[in-house]
Coordinates of C-alpha atoms in Angstrom, one line a residue:
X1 CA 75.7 48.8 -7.1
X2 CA 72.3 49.4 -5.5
X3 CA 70.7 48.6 -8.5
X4 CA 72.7 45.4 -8.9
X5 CA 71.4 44.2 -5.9
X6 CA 68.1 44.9 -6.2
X7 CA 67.8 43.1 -9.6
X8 CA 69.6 40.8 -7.9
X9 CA 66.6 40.0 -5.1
X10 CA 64.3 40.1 -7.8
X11 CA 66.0 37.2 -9.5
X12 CA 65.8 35.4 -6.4
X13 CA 62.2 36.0 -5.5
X14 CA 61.6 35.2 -9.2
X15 CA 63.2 31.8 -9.0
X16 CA 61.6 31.6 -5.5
X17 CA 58.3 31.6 -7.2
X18 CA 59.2 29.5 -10.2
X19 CA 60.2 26.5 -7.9
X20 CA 57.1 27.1 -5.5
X21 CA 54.6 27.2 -8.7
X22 CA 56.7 24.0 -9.8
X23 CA 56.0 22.1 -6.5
X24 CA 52.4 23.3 -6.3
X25 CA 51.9 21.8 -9.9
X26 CA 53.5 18.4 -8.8
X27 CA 51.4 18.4 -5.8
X28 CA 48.0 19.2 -7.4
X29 CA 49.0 16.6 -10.0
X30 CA 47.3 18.5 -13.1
X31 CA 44.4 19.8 -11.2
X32 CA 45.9 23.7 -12.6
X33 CA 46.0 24.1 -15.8
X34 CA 48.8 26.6 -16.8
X35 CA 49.2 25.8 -20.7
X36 CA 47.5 24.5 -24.1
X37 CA 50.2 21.4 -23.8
X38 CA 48.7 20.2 -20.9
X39 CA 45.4 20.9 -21.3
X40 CA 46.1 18.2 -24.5
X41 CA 47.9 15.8 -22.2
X42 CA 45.0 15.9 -19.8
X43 CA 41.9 15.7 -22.1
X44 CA 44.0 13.2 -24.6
X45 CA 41.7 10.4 -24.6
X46 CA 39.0 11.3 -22.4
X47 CA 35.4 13.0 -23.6
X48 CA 35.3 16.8 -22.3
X49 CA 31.4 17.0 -22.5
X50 CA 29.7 18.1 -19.9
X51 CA 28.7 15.2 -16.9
X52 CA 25.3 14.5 -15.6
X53 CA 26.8 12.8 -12.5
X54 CA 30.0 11.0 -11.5
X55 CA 29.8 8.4 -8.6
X56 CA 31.2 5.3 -7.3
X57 CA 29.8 2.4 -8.5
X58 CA 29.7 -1.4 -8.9
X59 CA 29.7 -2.9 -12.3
X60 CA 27.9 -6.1 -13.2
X61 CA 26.7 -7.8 -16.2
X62 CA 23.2 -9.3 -17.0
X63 CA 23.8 -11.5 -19.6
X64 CA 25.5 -9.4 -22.1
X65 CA 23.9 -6.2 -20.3
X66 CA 25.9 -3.9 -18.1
X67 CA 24.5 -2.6 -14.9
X68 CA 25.9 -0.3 -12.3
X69 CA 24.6 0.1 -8.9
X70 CA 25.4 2.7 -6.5
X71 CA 23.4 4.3 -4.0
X72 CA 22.7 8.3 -4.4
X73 CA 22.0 10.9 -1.7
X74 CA 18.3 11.8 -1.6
X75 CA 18.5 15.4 -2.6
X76 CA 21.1 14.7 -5.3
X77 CA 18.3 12.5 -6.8
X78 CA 15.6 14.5 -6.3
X79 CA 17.9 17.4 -8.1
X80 CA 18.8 15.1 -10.9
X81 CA 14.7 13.7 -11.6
X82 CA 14.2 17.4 -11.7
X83 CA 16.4 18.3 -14.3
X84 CA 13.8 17.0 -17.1
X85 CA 14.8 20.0 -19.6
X86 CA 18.0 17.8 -20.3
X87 CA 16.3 14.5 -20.6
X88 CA 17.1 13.1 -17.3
X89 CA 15.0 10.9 -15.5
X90 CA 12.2 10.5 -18.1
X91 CA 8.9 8.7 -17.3
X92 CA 6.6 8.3 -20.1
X93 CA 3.5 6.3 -20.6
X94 CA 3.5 3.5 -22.7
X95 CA 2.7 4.2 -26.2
X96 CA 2.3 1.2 -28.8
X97 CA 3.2 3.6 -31.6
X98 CA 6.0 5.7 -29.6
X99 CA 9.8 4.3 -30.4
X100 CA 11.0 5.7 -26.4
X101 CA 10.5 3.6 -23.7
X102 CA 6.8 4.0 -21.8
X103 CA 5.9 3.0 -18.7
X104 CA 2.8 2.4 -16.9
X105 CA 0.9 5.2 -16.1
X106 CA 1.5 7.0 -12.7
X107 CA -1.4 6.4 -10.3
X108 CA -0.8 9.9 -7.7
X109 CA -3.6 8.4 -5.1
X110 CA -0.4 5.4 -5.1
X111 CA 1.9 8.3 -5.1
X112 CA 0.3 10.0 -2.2
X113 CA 0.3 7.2 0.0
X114 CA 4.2 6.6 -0.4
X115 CA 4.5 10.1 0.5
X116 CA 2.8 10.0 3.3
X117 CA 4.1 7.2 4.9
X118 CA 7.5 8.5 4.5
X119 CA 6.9 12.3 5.2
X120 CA 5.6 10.5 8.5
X121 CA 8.8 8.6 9.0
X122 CA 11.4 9.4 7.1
X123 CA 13.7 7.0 8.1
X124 CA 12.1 4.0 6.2
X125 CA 14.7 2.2 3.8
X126 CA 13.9 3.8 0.2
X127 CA 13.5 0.9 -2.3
X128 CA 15.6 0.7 -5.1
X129 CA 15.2 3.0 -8.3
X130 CA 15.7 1.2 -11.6
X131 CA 17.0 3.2 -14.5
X132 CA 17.8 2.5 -17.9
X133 CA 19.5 4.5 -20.5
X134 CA 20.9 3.3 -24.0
X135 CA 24.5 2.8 -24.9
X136 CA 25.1 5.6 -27.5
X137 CA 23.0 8.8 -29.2
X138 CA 24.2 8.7 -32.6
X139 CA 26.8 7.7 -32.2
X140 CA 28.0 9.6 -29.0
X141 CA 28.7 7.1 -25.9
X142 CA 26.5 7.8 -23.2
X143 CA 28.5 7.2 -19.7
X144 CA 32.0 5.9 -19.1
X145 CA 33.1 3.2 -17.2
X146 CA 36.3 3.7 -15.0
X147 CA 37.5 0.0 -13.4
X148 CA 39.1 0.1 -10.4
X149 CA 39.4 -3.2 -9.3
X150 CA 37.3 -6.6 -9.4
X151 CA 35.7 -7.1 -6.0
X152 CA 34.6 -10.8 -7.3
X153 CA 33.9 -13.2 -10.3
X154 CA 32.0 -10.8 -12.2
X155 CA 32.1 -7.9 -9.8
X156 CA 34.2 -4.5 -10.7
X157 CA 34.4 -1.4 -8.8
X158 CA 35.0 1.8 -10.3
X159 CA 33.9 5.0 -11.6
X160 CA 30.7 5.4 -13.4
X161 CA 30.3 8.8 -15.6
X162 CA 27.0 9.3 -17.2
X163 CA 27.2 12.7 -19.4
X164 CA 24.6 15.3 -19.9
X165 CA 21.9 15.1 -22.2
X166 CA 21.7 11.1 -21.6
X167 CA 17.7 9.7 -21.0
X168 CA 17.6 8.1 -18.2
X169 CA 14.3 6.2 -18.7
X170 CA 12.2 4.8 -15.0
X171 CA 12.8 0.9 -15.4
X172 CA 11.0 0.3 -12.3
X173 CA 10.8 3.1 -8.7
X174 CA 8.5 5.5 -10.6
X175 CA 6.0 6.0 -8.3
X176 CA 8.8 6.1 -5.4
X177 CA 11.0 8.8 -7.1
X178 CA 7.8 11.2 -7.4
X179 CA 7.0 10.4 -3.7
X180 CA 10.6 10.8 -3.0
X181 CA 10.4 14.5 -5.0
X182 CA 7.1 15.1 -2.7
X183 CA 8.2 15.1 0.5
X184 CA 11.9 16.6 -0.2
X185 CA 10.2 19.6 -1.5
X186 CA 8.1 19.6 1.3
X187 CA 10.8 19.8 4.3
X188 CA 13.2 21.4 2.5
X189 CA 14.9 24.6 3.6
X190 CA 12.6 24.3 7.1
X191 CA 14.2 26.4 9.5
X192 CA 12.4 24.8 13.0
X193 CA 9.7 21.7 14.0
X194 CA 9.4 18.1 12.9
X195 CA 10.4 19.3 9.0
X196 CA 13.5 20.7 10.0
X197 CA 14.8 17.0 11.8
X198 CA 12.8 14.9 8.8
X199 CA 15.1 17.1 5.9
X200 CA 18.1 16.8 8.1
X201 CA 17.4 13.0 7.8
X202 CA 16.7 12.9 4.0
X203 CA 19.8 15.1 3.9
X204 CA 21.7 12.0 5.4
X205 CA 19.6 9.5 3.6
X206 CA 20.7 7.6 0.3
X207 CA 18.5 5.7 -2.0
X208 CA 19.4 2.5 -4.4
X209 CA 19.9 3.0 -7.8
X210 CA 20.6 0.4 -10.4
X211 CA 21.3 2.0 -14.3
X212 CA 20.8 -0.6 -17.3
X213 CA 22.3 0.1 -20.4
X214 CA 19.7 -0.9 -23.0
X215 CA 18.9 0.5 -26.1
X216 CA 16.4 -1.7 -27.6
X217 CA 13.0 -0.4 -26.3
X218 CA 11.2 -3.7 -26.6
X219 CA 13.9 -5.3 -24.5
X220 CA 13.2 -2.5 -21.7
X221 CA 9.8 -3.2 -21.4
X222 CA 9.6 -7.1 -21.2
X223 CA 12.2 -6.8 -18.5
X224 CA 9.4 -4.4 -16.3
X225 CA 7.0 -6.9 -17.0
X226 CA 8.8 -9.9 -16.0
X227 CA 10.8 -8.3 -13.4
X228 CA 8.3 -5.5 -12.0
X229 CA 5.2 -7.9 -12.2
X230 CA 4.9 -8.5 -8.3
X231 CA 2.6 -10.2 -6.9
X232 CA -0.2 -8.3 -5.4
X233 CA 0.2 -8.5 -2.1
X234 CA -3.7 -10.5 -0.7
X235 CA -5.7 -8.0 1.1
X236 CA -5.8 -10.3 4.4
X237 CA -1.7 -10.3 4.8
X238 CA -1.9 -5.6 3.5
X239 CA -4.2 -5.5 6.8
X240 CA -1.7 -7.7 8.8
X241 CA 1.6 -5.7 7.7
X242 CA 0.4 -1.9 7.7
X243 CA -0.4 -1.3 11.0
X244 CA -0.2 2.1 10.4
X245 CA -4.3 2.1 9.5
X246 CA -6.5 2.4 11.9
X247 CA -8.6 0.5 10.1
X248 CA -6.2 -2.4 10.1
X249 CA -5.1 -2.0 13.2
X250 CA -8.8 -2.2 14.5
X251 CA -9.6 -5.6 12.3
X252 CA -6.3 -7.2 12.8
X253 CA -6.4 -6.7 16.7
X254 CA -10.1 -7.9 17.2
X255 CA -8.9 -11.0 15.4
X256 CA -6.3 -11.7 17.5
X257 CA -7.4 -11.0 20.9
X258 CA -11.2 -12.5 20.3
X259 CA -11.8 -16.1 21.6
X260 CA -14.0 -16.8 18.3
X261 CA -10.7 -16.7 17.0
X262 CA -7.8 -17.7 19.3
X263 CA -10.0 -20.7 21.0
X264 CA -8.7 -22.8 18.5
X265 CA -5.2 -22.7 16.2
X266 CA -5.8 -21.0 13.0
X267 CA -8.9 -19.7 13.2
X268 CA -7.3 -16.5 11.9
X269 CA -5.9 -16.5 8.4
X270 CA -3.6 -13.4 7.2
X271 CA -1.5 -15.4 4.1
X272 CA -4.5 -15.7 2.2
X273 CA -7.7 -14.3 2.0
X274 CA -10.0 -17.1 2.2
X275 CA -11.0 -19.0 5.1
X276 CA -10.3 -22.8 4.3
X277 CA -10.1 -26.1 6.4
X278 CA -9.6 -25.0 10.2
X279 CA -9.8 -20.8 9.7
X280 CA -12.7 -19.0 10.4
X281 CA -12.1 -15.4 8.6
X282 CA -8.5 -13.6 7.5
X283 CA -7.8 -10.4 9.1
X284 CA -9.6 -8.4 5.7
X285 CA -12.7 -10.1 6.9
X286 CA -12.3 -8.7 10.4
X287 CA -11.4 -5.5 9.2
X288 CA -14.7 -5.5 7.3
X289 CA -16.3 -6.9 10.3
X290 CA -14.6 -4.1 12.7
X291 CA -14.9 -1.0 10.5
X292 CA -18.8 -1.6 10.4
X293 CA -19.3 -1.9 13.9
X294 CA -17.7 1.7 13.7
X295 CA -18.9 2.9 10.4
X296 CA -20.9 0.7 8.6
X297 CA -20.9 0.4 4.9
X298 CA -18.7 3.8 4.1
X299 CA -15.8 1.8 3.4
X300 CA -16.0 1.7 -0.8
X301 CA -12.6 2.5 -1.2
X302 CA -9.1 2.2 1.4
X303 CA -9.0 6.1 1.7
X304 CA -12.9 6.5 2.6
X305 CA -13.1 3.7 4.8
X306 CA -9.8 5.0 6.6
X307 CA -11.0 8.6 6.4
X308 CA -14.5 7.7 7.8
X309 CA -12.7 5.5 10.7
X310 CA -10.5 8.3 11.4
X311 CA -13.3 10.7 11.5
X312 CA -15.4 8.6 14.2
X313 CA -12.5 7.9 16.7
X314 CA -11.7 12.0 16.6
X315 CA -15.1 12.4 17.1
X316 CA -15.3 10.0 20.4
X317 CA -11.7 11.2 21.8
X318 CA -12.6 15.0 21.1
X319 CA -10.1 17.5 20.8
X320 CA -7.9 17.2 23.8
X321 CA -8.0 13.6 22.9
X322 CA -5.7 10.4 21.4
X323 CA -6.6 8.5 18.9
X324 CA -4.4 5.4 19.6
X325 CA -6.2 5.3 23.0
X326 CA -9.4 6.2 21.5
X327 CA -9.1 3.3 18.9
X328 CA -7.7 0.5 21.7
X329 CA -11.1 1.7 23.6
X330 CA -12.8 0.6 20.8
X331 CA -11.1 -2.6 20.3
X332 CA -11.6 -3.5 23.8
X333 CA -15.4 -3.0 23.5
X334 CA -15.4 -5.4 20.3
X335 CA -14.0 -7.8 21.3
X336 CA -16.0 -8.0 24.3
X337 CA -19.2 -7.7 22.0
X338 CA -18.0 -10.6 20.1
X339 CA -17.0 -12.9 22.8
X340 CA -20.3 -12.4 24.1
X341 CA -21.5 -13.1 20.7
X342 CA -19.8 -16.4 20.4
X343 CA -21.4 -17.9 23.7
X344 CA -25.1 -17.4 21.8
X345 CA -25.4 -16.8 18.4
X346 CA -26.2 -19.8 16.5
X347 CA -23.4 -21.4 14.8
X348 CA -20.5 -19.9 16.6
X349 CA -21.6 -21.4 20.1
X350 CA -21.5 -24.5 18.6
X351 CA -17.6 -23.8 17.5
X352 CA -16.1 -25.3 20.9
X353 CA -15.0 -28.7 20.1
X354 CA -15.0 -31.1 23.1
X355 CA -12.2 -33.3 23.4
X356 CA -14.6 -36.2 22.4
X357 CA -14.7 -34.0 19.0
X358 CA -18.2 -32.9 19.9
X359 CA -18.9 -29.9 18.0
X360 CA -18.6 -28.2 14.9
X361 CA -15.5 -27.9 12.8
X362 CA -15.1 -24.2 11.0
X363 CA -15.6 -25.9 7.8
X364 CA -18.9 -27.9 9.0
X365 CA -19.4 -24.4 10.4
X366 CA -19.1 -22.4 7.2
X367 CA -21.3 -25.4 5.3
X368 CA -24.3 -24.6 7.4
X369 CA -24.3 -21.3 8.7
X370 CA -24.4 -18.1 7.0
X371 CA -22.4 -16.1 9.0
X372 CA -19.7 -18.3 8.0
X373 CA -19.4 -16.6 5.0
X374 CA -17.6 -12.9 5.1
X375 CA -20.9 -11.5 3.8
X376 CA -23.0 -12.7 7.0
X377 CA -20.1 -11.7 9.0
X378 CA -20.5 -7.9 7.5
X379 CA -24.4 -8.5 8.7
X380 CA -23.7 -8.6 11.8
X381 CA -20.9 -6.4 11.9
X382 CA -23.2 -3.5 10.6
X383 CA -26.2 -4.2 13.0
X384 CA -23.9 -3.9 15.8
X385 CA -22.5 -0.6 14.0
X386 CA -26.4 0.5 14.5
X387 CA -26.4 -0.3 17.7
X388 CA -23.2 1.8 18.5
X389 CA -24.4 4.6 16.6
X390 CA -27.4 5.3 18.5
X391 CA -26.0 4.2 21.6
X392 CA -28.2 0.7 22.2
X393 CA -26.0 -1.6 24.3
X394 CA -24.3 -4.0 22.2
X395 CA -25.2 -7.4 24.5
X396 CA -28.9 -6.6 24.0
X397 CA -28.7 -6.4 20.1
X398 CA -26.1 -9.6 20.3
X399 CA -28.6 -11.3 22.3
X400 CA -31.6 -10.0 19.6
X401 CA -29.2 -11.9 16.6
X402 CA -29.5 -15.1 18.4
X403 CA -33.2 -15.0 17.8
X404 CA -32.5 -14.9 14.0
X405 CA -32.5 -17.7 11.4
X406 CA -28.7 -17.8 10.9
X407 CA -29.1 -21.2 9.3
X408 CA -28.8 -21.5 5.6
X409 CA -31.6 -24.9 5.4
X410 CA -34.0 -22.2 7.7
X411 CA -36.6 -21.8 5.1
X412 CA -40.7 -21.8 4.1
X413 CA -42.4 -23.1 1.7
X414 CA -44.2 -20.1 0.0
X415 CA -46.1 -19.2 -2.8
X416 CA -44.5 -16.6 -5.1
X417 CA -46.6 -15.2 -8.2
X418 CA -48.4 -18.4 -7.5
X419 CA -45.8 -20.9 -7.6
X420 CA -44.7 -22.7 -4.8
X421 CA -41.2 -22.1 -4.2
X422 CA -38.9 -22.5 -0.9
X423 CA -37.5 -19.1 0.6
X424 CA -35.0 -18.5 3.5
X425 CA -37.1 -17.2 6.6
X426 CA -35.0 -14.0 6.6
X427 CA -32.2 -13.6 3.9
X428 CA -33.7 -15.1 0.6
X429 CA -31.8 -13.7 -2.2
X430 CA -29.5 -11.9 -0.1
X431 CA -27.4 -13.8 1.3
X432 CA -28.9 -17.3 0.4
X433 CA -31.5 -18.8 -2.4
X434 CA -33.4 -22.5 -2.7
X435 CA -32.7 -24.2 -5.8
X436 CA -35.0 -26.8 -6.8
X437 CA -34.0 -30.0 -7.8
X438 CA -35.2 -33.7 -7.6
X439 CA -33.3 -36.5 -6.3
X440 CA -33.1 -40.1 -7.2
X441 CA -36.7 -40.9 -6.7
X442 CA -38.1 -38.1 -8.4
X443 CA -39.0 -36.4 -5.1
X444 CA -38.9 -32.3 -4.9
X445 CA -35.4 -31.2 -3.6
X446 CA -34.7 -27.7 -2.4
X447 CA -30.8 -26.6 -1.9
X448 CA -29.6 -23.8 -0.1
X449 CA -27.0 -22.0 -2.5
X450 CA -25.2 -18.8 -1.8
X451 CA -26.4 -15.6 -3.1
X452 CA -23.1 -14.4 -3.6
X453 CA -20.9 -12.0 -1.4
X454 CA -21.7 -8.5 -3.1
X455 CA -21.6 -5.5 -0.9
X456 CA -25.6 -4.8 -2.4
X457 CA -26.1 -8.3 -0.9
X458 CA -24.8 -8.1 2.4
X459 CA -26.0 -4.4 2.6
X460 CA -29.8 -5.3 1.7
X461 CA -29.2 -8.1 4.7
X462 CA -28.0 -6.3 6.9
X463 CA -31.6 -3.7 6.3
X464 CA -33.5 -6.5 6.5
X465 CA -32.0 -7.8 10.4
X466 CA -32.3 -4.1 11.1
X467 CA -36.4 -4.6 10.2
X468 CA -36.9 -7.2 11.7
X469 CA -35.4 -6.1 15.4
X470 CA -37.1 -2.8 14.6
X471 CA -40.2 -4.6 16.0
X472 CA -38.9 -4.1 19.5
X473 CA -39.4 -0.8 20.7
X474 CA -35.4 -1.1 22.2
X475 CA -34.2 -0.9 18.6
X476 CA -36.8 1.0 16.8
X477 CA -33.8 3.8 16.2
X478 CA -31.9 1.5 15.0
X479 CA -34.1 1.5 12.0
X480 CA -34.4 5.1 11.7
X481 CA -33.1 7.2 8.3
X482 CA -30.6 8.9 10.1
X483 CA -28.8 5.7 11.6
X484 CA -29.2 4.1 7.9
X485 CA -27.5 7.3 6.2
X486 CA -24.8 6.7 9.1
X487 CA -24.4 3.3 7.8
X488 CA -24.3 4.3 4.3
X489 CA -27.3 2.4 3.2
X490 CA -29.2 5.6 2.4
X491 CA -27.6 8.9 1.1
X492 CA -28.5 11.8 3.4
X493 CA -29.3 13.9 0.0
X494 CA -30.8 11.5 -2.1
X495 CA -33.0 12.7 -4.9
X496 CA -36.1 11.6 -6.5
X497 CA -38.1 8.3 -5.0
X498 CA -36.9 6.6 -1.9
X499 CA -35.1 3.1 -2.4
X500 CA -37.6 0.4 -1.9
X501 CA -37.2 -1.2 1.6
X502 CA -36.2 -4.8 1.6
X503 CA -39.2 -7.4 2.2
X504 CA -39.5 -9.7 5.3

């Protein structure tokens, strides 16, 4: 009897279990697995090989191209870039004889930059990474498309499944993606400090991605030449948008606060980078101005000239010091420099227009003076620059400039090798040279022409202004080897003969 109800409650319990393993199976609606059978009803029509990534997407068509766009969490991307070993996320140069997809090669200095600026703030919007991978490897589909539902016209949303092993070839974000890789691998796993709030936001932050299927490799590439080929962005409106250079930020700020510039409506150009009509000089003219009253010529590339700039204001705020303040210090005494400058240098005093139109115009301006070109504005830019350096007070030297021929008709007959020939009283074949000519009577013409805007120009100018006021005992330093190696017109271990001195 015992027995009987024992096997009894073990029935029970047994059907107990039966019906609860029954409703867990309902409720988990295949998720467990149990038998062969429905391991072959779940996997009956679908592709079992292993995924790369699954994610929600939106499915358009370009042309008669697919394209799913979706955004992907930062570290997930970084993860999946990394995997290379199973072909994802390959960037290759372009080859002409290579059949893969290529790319134009990687430039780190670009790299670098991005990095920076978002390891500095990482809550800049990431731009969006293009992908593109074909539609089958022999065969073998690549991803798998899951509709939904159509949002729009033309518009589904679904589930995109790209499976493992698929090339996933940079379209266009290559240099992003590294910069992206960068500065997750820097913050990550930071325990305390600035890293550990800037990976908490990449943690949080998502990036664009848009994936292309495209097999034909010829097709990939036009599309990143027509599509990726931006315009370059002019060097006067890169100094007006990244204010995060000090060098910028010094240049741009000048121009706007200095009354050579604001005394009159666009004066200051930024969407373009010459000076035409009613401007004077675009804010990459200032900058070059700016950064040579502060460091002369070292400026050769972005990264020395903002390196060099950097070094100078730490230098002047010292180590307890801020550069922000250091650096609106600095603007402050420029433009007070150049205001006082544009009361008496030839040319620009002559820039205030009466309302009886008395006056020059900036482009009668630019015609006849030769600060009116960006090369005569570097001139003066890196005399004052001397000045600073050795600590000669900048309203002496501006008031020295206005004793110079700034004039570009300011010339001598002279004789040369024993030909007579006309010559600029200062900057012949620097910044200006006398052609000769003859007019309609036969008569002997001489023409003022530019010499052209090169930096050995402008450089071998700005020596000989530095010459000439080296005749005043006041500025005599100004002229010494040490303040032209701090101006970069000699090198402070240079080898072999001297460079021969500009002539009067």
């Amino acid at each position: 009897m015992v027995a009987q109800r024992r096997s009894a409650r073990l029935r029970s319990r047994r059907a107990r279990g039966e019906l609860k393993n029954n409703r867990q199976a309902k409720s988990w609606k295949g998720k467990l697995m149990t038998s062969e059978a429905d391991i072959q009803a779940m996997a009956e029509g679908e592709d079992m090989r292993p995924v790369s990534f699954r994610t929600p997407a939106f499915r358009t068509m370009i042309g008669d191209m697919p394209s799913f766009n979706f955004v992907h969490p930062v570290p997930a991307l970084v993860e999946l870039r990394a995997r290379t070993e199973s072909g994802v996320i390959v960037r290759k140069d372009f080859d002409l004889d290579d059949e893969e997809y290529g790319n134009r090669p990687i430039d780190f200095k670009h790299v670098e930059k991005i990095a920076n600026g978002l390891y500095d703030r990482p809550d800049t919007p990431i731009q969006q990474i293009q992908l593109a991978i074909p539609k089958d490897i022999d065969g073998e589909k690549t991803f798998r498309w899951k509709r939904f539902n159509s949002i729009s016209p033309g518009v589904e949303f679904g589930m995109l499944t790209v499976y493992q092993g698929t090339p996933m070839h940079i379209e266009n974000g290559q240099h992003t993606l590294e910069a992206l890789a960068r500065v997750w691998d820097r913050v990550k796993g930071a325990s305390f400090g600035d890293d550990q709030k800037k990976e908490g936001v990449l943690k949080a932050s998502a990036a664009p991605v848009q994936v292309l299927v495209q097999s034909d490799r010829d097709e990939v590439t036009r599309m990143f030449v027509v599509a990726g080929m931006t315009k370059p962005i002019s060097p006067a409106l890169m100094t007006a948008l990244d204010q995060s250079s000090y060098a910028n930020r010094f240049g741009t700020q000048v121009g706007r606060r200095a009354r050579l510039l604001t005394d009159e409506p666009a004066r200051l150009v930024y969407l373009r980078s010459a000076a035409r009509e009613e401007s004077l000089y675009s804010t990459a003219h200032m900058r070059g101005f700016t950064t040579a009253t502060l460091v002369g010529f070292r400026d050769r590339t972005p990264d020395a000239r903002e390196a060099n700039v950097r070094k100078v204001l730490e230098e002047r705020a010292g180590s307890s010091g801020n550069l922000n303040d250091e650096l609106e210090t600095v603007i402050n005494e420029t433009v007070t420099a150049l205001d006082y400058a544009y009361d008496r240098i030839p040319g620009w005093r002559e820039l205030r227009r009466s309302p009886d139109g008395a006056g020059l115009s900036p482009k009668q301006f630019r015609a006849e003076y030769l600060h009116g070109s960006p090369a005569g504005l570097y001139v003066i830019g890196g005399v004052l620059g001397a000045a600073r350096f050795c600590g000669v007070p900048l309203n002496d030297v501006v008031d020295a400039l206005a004793r110079l021929p700034w004039g570009r008709s300011e010339g001598k007959l002279r004789k040369v090798d024993g030909v007579e020939r006309m010559q600029h009283l200062l900057f012949e074949g620097t910044l200006v040279r006398f052609e000769k000519g003859t007019d309609s009577d036969g008569n002997v013409i001489w023409s003022p022409t530019t010499a052209g805007g090169a930096r050995t120009n402008y450089e071998a100018a700005t020596e000989s202004v530095l010459k000439e006021l080296a005749r005043e005992a006041a500025f005599k330093e100004m002229f010494h080897v040490k303040t032209l190696v701090h101006l970069g017109l000699r090198s402070a271990n240079r080898r072999g003969r001297p460079r021969k001195a500009v002539e009067s």
